[in-house]
mmCIF file of C-alpha atoms in Angstrom:
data_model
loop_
_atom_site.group_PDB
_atom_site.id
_atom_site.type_symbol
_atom_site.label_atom_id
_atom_site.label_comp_id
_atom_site.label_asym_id
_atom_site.label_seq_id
_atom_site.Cartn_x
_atom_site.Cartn_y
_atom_site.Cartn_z
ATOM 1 C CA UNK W 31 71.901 62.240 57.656
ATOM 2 C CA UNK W 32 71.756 63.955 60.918
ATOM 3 C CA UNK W 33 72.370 61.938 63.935
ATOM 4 C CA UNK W 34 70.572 63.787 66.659
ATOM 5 C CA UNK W 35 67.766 65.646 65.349
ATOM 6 C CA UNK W 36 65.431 68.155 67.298
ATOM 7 C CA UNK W 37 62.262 69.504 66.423
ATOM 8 C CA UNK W 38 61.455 72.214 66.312
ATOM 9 C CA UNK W 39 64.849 74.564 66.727
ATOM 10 C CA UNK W 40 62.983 77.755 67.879
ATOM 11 C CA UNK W 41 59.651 77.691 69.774
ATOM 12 C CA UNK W 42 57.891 80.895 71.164
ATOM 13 C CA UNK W 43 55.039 80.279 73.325
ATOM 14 C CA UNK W 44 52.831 81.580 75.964
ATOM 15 C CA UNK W 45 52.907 81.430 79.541
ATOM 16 C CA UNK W 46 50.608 78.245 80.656
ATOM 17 C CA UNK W 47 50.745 76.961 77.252
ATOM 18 C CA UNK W 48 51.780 73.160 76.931
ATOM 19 C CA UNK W 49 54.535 72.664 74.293
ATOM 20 C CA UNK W 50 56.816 68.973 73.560
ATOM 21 C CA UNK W 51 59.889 69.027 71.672
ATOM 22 C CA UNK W 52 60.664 66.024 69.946
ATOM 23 C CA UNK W 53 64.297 64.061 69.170
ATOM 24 C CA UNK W 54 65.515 61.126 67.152
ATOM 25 C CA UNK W 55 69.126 59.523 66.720
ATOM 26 C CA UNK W 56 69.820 57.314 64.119
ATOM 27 C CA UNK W 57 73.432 56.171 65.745
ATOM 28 C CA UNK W 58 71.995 53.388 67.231
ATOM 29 C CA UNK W 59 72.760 54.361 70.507
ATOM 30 C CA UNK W 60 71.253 53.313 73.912
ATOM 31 C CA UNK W 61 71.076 56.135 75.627
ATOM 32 C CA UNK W 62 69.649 59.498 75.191
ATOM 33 C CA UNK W 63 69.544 62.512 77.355
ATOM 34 C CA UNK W 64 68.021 65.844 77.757
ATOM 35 C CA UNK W 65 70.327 68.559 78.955
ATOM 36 C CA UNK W 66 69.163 72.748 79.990
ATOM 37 C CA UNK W 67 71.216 75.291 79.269
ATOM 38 C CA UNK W 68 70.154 78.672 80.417
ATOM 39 C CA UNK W 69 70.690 82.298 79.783
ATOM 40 C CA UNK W 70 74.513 81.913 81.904
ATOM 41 C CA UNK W 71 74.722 79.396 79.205
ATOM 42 C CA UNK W 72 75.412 76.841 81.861
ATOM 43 C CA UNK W 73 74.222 73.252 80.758
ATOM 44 C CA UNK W 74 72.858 70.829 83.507
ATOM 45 C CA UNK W 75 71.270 67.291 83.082
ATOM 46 C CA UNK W 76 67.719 66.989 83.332
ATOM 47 C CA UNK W 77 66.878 63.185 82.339
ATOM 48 C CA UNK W 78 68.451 60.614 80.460
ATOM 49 C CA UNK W 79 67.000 57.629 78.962
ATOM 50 C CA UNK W 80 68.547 54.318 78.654
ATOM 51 C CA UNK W 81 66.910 51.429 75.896
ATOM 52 C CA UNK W 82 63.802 53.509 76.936
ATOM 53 C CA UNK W 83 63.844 52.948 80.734
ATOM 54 C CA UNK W 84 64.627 56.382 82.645
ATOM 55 C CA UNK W 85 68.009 56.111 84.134
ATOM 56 C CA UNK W 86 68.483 59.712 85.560
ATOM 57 C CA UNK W 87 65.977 62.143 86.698
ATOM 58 C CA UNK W 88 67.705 65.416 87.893
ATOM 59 C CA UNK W 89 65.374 67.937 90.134
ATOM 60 C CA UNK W 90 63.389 69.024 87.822
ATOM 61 C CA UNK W 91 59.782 70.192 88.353
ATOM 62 C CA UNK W 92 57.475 67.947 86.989
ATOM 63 C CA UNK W 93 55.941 69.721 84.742
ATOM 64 C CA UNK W 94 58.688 68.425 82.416
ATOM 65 C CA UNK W 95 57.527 65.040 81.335
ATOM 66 C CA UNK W 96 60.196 62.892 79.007
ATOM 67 C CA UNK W 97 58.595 60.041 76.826
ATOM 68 C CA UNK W 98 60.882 57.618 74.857
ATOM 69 C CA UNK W 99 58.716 55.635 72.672
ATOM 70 C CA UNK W 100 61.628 53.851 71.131
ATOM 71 C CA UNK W 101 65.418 53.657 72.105
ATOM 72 C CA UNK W 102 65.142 56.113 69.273
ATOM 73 C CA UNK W 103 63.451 58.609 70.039
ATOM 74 C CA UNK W 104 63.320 60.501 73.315
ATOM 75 C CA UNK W 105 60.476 63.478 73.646
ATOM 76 C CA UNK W 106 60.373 66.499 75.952
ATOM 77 C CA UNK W 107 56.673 67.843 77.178
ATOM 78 C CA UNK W 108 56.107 70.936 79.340
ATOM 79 C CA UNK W 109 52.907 71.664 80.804
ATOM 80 C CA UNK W 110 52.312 74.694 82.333
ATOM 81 C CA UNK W 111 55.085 76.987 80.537
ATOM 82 C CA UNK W 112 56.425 79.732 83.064
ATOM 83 C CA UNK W 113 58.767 82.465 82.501
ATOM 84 C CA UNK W 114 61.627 80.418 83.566
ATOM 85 C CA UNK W 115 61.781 77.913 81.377
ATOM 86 C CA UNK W 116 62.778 80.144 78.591
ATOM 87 C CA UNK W 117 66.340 78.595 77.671
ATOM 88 C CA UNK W 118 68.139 76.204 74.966
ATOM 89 C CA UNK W 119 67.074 72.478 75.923
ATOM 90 C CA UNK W 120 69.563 69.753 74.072
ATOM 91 C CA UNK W 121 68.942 66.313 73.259
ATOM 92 C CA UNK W 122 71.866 63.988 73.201
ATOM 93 C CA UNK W 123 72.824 60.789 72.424
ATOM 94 C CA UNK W 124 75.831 57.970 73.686
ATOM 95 C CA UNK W 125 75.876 53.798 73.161
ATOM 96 C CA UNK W 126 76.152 53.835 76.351
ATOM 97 C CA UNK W 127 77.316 50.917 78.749
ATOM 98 C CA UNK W 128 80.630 52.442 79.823
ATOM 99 C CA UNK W 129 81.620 52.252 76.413
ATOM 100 C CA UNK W 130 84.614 54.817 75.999
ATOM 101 C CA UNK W 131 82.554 56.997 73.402
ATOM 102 C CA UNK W 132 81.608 60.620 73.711
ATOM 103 C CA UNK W 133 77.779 62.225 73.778
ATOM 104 C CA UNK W 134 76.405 63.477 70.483
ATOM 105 C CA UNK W 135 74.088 65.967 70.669
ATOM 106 C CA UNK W 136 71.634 68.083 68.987
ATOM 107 C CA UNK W 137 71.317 71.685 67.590
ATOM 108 C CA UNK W 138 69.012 72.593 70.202
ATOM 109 C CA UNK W 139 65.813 73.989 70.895
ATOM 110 C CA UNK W 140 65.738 77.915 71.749
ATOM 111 C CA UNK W 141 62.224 78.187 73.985
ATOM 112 C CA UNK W 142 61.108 81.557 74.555
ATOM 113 C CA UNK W 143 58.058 81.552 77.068
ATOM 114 C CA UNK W 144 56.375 85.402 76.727
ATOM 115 C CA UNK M 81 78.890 64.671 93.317
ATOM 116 C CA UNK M 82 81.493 65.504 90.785
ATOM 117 C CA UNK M 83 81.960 69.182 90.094
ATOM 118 C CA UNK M 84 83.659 71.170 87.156
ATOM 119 C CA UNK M 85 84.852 74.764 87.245
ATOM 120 C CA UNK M 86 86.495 76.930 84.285
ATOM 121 C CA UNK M 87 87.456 80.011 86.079
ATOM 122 C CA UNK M 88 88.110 82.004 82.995
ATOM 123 C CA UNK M 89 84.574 83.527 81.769
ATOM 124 C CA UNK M 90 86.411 84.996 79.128
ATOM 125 C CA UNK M 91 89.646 85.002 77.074
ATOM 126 C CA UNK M 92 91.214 86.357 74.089
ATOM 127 C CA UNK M 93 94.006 85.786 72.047
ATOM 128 C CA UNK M 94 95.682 87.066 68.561
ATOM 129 C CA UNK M 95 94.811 85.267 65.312
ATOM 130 C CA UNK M 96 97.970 82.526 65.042
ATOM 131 C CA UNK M 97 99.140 82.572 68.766
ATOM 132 C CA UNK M 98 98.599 80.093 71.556
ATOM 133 C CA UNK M 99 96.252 80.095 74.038
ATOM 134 C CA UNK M 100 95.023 77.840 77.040
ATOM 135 C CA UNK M 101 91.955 77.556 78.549
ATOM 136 C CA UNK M 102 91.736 76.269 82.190
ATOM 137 C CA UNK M 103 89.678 73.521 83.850
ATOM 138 C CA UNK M 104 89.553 71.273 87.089
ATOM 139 C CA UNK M 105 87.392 69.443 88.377
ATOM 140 C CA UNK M 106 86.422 67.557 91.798
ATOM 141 C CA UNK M 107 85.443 63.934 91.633
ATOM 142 C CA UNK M 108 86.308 61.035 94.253
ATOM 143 C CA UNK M 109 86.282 58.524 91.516
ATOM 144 C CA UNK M 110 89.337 57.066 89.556
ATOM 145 C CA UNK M 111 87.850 55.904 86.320
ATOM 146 C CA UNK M 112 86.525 58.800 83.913
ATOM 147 C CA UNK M 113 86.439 60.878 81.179
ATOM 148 C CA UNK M 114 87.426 64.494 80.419
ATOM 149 C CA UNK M 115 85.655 66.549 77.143
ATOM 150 C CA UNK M 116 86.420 69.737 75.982
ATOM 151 C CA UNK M 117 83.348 70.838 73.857
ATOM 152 C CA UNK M 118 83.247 74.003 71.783
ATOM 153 C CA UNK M 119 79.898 75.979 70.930
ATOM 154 C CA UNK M 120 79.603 78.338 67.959
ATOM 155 C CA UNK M 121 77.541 80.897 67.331
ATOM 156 C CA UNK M 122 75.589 77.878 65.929
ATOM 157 C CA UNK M 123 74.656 76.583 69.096
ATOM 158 C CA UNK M 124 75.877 73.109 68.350
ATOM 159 C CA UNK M 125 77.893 71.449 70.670
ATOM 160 C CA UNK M 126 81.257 70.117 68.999
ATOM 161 C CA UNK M 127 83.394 67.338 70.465
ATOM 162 C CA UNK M 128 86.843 68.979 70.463
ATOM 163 C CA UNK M 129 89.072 66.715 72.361
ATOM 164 C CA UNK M 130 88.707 63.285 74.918
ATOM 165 C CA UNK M 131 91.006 62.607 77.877
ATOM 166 C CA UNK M 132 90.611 59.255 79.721
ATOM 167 C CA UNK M 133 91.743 59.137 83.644
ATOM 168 C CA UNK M 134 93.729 56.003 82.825
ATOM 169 C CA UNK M 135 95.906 57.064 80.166
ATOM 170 C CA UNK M 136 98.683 59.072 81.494
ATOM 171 C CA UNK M 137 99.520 60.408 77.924
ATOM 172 C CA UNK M 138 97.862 63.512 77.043
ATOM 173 C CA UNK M 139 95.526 63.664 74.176
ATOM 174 C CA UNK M 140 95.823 65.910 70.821
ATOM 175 C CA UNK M 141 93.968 66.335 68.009
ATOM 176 C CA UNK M 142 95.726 68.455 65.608
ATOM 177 C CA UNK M 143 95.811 72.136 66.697
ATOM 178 C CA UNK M 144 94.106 70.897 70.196
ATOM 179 C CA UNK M 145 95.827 69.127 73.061
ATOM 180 C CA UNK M 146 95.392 68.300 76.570
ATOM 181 C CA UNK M 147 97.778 68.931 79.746
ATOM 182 C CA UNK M 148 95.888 66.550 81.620
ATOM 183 C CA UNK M 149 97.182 66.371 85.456
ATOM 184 C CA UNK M 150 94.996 63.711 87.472
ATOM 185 C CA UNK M 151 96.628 64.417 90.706
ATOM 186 C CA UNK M 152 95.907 67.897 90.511
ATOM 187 C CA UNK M 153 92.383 67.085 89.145
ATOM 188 C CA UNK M 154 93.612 69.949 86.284
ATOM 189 C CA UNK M 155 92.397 69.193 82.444
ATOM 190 C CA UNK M 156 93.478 72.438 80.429
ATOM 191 C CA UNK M 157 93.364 72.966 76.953
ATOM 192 C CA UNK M 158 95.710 74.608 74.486
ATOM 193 C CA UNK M 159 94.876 75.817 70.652
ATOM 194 C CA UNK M 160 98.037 76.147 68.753
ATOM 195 C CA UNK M 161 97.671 78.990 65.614
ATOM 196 C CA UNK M 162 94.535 80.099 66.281
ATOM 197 C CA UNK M 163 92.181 80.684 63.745
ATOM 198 C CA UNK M 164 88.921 82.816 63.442
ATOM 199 C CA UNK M 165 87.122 80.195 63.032
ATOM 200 C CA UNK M 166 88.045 78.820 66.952
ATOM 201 C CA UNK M 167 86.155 81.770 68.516
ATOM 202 C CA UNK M 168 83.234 80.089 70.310
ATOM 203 C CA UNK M 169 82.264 79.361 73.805
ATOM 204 C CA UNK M 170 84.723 75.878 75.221
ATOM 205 C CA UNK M 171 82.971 73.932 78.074
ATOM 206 C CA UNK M 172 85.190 71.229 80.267
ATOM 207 C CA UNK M 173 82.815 68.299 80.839
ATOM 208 C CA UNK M 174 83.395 65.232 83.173
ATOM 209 C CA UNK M 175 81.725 61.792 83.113
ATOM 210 C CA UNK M 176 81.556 59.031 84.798
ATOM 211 C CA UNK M 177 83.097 55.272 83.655
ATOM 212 C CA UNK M 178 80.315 53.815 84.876
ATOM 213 C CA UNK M 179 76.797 54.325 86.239
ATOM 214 C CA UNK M 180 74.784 56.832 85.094
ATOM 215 C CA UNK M 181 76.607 58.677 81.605
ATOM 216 C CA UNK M 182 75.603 62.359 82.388
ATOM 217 C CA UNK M 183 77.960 64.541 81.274
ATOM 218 C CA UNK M 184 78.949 67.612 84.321
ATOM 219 C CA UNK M 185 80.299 70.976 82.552
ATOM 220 C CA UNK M 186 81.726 73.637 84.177
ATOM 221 C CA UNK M 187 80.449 77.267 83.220
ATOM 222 C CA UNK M 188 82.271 77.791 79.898
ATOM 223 C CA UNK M 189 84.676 79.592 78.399
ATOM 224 C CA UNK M 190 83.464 82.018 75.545
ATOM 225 C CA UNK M 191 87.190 82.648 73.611
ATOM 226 C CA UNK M 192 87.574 85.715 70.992
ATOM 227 C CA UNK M 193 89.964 85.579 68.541
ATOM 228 C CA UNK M 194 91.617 88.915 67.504
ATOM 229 C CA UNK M 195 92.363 89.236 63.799
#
């Protein structure tokens, strides 16, 4: 019954390795976002997704490569892991529209790059 | 571009007693909305309170309310009898009415509470 799901919640990976974390609402919503928050804990936008058409693309290398298969579901892939990208990546969820709703989000993925 | 700032990294306050948390925010827009969010130890983000620019009243939910002050772009948050279970990080978000959704935080607020 969980509205915005991540998999998986912890991933450990390599350097250079290529890793995608996947998400799925079942609110029915229209949009769907990916937010960063690093070790300051500060959270920033990265992309968000709207009926599967990309709506926002913050600067963000592109190595980061978001697929939305579905209004659904909203994927994350990272080629080329570096050191940097070790942090808690969130996927979230809103209807959308400018309806007066707030974002739901995810319990997050903790990425550790070694 | 809109920008949030909580200017208290840290706070602290005694199990039962009061405690605000401060926020405001830069935006040259009229319509929006205001969040306070609250992080556990969990590391899932919790909706703890909504403020729309257009309502002048301020919002509450239960131990949680607002002292929303547009003109002073200032969206603060008070807990009423705090309880252990409040300690977490709080993050003031803004977001558009319109246009692209994205939520902007400020750098959070990580609140002990003292037994």
């Amino acid at each position: 019954d969980t509205a915005v799901s991540q998999t998986p919640k912890y991933l450990v990976t390599q350097m250079g390795n290529d890793k995608s974390i996947k998400c799925e609402q079942n609110l029915g919503h229209d949009t769907m976002y990916w937010y960063k928050q690093d070790s300051k804990k500060f959270l920033k936008i990265m992309f968000s997704y709207n009926n599967k058409e990309l709506i926002i693309n913050e600067t963000v290398p592109n190595r980061f490569s978001p697929k939305s298969p579905d209004k659904a579901h909203l994927n994350l892939h990272i080629n080329s892991l570096e050191l940097g990208d070790s942090a808690v990546y969130f996927c979230a969820s809103s209807p959308g529209g400018g309806q007066d709703t707030e974002a739901f989000f995810g319990q997050g993925t903790r990425l550790t790059v070694v | 571009a809109q920008t949030v700032t909580q200017s208290q990294p840290e706070m602290s306050v005694q199990e039962a007693e009061t405690v605000t948390l401060s926020c405001t925010y830069d935006t040259s827009e009229s319509d929006y909305y205001l969040f306070w969010y609250k992080q556990p130890p969990s590391r899932q983000m919790i909706l703890v309170i909504r403020q729309e620019a257009y309502k002048q009243q301020n919002a509450t939910e239960n131990r949680f309310s607002v002292n929303f002050q547009k003109a002073a772009k200032s969206f603060s948050l008070k807990i009423s009898d705090s309880q252990l279970g409040d300690a977490a990080m709080y993050f003031c978000a803004y977001r558009s009415a319109w246009g692209a959704q994205k939520l902007v935080f400020g750098q959070g607020t990580r609140l002990t509470i003292n037994p």
